[in-house]
XYZ file of C-alpha atoms in Angstrom:
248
model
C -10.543 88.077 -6.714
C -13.255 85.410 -6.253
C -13.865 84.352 -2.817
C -12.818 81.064 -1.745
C -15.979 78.282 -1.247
C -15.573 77.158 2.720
C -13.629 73.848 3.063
C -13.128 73.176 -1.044
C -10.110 71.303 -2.140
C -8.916 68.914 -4.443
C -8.154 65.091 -3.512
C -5.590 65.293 -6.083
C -1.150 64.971 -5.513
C -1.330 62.278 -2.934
C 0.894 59.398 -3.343
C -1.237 56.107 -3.496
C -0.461 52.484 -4.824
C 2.775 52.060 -6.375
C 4.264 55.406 -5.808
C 0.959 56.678 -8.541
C -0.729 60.139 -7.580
C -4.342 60.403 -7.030
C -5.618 62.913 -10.485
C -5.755 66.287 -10.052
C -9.388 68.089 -10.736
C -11.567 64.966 -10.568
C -12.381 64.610 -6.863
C -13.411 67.583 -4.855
C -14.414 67.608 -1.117
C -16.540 70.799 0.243
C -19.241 72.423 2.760
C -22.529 73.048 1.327
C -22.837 74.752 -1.699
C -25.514 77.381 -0.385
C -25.953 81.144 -1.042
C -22.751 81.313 -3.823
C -22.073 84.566 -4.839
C -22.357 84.330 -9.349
C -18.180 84.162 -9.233
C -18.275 80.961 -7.192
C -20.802 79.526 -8.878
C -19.048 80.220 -12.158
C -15.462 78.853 -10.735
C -17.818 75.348 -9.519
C -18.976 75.617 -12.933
C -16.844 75.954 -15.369
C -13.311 76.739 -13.863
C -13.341 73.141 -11.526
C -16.266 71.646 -13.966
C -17.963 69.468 -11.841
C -20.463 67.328 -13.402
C -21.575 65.186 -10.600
C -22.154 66.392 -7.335
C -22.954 63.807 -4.705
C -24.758 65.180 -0.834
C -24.699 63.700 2.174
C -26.958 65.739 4.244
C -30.532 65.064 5.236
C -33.960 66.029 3.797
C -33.856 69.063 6.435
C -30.753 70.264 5.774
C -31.042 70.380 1.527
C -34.646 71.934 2.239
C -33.186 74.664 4.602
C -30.189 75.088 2.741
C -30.292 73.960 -0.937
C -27.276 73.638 -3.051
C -26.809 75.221 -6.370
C -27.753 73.197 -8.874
C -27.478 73.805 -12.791
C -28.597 71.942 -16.159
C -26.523 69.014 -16.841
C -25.562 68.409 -13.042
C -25.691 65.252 -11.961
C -27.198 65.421 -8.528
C -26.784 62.390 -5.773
C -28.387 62.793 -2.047
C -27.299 60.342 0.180
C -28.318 60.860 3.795
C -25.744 58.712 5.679
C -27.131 59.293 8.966
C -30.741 58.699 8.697
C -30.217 55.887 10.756
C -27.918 57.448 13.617
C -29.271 58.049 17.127
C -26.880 60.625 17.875
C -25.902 63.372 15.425
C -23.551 65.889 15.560
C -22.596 66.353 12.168
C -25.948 69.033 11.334
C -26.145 72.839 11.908
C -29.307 72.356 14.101
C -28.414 69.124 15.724
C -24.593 70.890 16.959
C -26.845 74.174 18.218
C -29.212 71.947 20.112
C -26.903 69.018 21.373
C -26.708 69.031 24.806
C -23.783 66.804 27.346
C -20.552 65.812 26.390
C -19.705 67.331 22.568
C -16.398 65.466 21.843
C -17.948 62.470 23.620
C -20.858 63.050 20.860
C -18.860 62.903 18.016
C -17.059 59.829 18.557
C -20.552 58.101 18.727
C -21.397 59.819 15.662
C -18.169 58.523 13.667
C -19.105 54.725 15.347
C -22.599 55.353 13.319
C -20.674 56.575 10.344
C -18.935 52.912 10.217
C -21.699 50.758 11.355
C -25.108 51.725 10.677
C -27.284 50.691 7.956
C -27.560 54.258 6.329
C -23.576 54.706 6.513
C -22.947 51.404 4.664
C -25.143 51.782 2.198
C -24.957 55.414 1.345
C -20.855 55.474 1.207
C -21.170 52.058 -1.067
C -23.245 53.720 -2.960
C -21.127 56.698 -3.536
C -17.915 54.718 -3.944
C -19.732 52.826 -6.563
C -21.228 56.092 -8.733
C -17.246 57.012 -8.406
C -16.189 53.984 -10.184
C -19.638 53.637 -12.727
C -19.075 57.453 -13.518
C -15.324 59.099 -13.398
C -16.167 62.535 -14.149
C -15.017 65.794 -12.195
C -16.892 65.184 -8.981
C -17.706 67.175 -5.507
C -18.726 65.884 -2.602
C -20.018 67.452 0.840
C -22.538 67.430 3.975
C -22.961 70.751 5.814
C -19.711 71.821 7.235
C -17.607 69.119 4.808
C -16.124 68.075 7.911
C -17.389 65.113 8.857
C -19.440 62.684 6.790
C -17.175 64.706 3.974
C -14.277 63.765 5.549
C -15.226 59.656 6.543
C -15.929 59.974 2.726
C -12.541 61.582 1.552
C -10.942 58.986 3.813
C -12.343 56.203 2.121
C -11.152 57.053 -1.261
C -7.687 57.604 -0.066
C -7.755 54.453 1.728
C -8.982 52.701 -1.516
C -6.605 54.181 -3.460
C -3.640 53.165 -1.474
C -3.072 56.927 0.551
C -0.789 56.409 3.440
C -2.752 57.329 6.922
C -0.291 60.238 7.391
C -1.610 61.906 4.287
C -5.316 60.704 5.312
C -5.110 62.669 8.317
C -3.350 65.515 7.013
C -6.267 66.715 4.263
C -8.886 65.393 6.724
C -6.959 68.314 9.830
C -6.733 71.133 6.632
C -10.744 71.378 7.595
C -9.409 73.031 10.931
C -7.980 76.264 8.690
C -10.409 75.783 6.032
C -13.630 76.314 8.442
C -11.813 79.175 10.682
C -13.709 82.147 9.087
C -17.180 80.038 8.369
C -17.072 78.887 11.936
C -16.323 82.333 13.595
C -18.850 83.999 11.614
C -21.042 81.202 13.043
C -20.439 81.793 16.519
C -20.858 85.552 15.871
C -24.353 85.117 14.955
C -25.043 82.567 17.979
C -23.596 85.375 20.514
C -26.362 86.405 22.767
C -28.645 83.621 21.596
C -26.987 81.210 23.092
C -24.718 81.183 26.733
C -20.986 80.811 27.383
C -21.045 76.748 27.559
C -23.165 76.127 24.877
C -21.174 78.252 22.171
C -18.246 76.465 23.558
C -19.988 73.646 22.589
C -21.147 74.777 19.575
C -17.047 75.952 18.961
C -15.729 71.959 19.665
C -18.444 70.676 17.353
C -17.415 72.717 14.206
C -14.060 71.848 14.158
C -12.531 67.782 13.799
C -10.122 65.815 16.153
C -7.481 63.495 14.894
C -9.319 61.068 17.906
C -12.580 61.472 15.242
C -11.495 59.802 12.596
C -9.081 57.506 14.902
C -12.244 56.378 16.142
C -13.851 55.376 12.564
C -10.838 53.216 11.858
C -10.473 51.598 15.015
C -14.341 51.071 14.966
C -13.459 49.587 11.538
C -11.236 47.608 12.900
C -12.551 46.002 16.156
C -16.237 45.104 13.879
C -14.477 43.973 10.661
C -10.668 42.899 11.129
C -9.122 45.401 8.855
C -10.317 47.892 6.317
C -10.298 45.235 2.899
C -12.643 43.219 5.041
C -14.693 46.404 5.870
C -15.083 46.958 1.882
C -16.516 43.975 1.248
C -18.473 42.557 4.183
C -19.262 45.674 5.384
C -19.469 47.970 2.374
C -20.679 45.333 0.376
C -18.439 46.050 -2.348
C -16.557 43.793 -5.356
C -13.316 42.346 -3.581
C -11.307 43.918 -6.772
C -13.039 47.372 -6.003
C -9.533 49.411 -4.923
C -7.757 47.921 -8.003
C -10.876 49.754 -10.014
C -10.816 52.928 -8.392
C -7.006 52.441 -8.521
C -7.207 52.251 -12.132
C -9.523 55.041 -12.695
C -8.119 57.781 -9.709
C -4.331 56.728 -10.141
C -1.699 58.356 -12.659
């Protein structure tokens, strides 16, 4: 039995715009697809196919941990918080954050609407989703966070009710259990009692995290259709594309 890859699942089954179901195996969310045993990389491969795969992490993270990559991959790096003062969304940054966590990551998910890397880097992937619908996954470190703003977004686009939204963005709660505890094995005795419990908040979401990205949305840009196209910079008939495209 082939292990499961931490965090992976399918956008596909969710009811969007008129009553239509996002596709099944074209849009997959993950963690960081680093040290896969040769059965994982075969079911990535060939069993899911994915032919693009698009990362949000930084230059230090893909050095540190680099993804499997094979010939006829298309490979997208994004880094969607290259312009964020506070992140929590890293390996290293969660280890070595220091003060309030959850406080933390609420600031990070305000710089995951707002800043200039955000913007452009999830227009940019929302646009390589429409300019080339093949079988596609998508991920930062944990596929938690800038992952799950990302996963949002094309269920918001594609006409997901916010019940839904949360529910696959909260399945990253199970999905992480075993990758997080093995985590916070390895930290034991390198780190003290407060700081792996800090290190234990950070690896997990909140419903208040993503709460905070839409009301952040909201307060900046009005609602979310404004957010797509003053703030995202995209075409004002961009959901009815991906609607077209992700809908069946």
């Amino acid at each position: 039995m082939v292990k499961d890859i931490t965090n992976w699942r399918s956008l596909g089954g969710y009811v969007g715009t008129n009553g239509k179901k996002v596709k099944e195996n074209m849009l997959f969310r993950c963690g960081q697809l680093f040290d896969l045993s040769l059965e994982q990389k075969e079911t990535v491969r060939n069993k899911y196919q994915i032919k693009q795969l698009i990362d949000f992490r930084g230059a230090d993270e893909r050095k540190e941990y680099p993804n499997y990559i094979w010939n006829g991959l298309t490979y997208i790096t994004l880094d969607v918080l290259e312009d964020a003062a506070t992140n929590q969304a890293s390996l290293d940054e969660i280890i070595s954050a220091n003060g309030d966590v959850a406080g933390n990551m609420l600031i990070t998910y305000k710089q995951l609407a707002l800043t200039n890397s955000a913007r452009k880097g999830y227009q940019q992937f929302l646009l390589t989703l429409v300019a080339n619908p093949v079988p596609t996954a998508f991920h930062c470190f944990a596929g938690k966070d800038r992952t799950g703003v990302a996963a949002a977004l094309i269920l918001k686009c594609l006409g997901v009710g916010n019940h839904d939204i949360f529910t696959d963005y909260l399945k990253t709660i199970e999905a992480r259990s075993k990758a997080n505890n093995e985590i916070l094995k390895l930290l034991k005795g390198k780190l003290d009692a407060v700081q792996l419990e800090s290190v234990k908040v950070a690896l997990t979401v909140q419903p208040s995290y993503l709460e905070c990205y839409f009301k952040t949305i909201k307060q900046n840009y009005g609602d979310f259709d404004n957010y797509l196209v003053n703030g995202l910079k995209l075409p004002t008939n961009f959901k009815e594309k991906m609607q077209g495209i992700y809908l069946e």
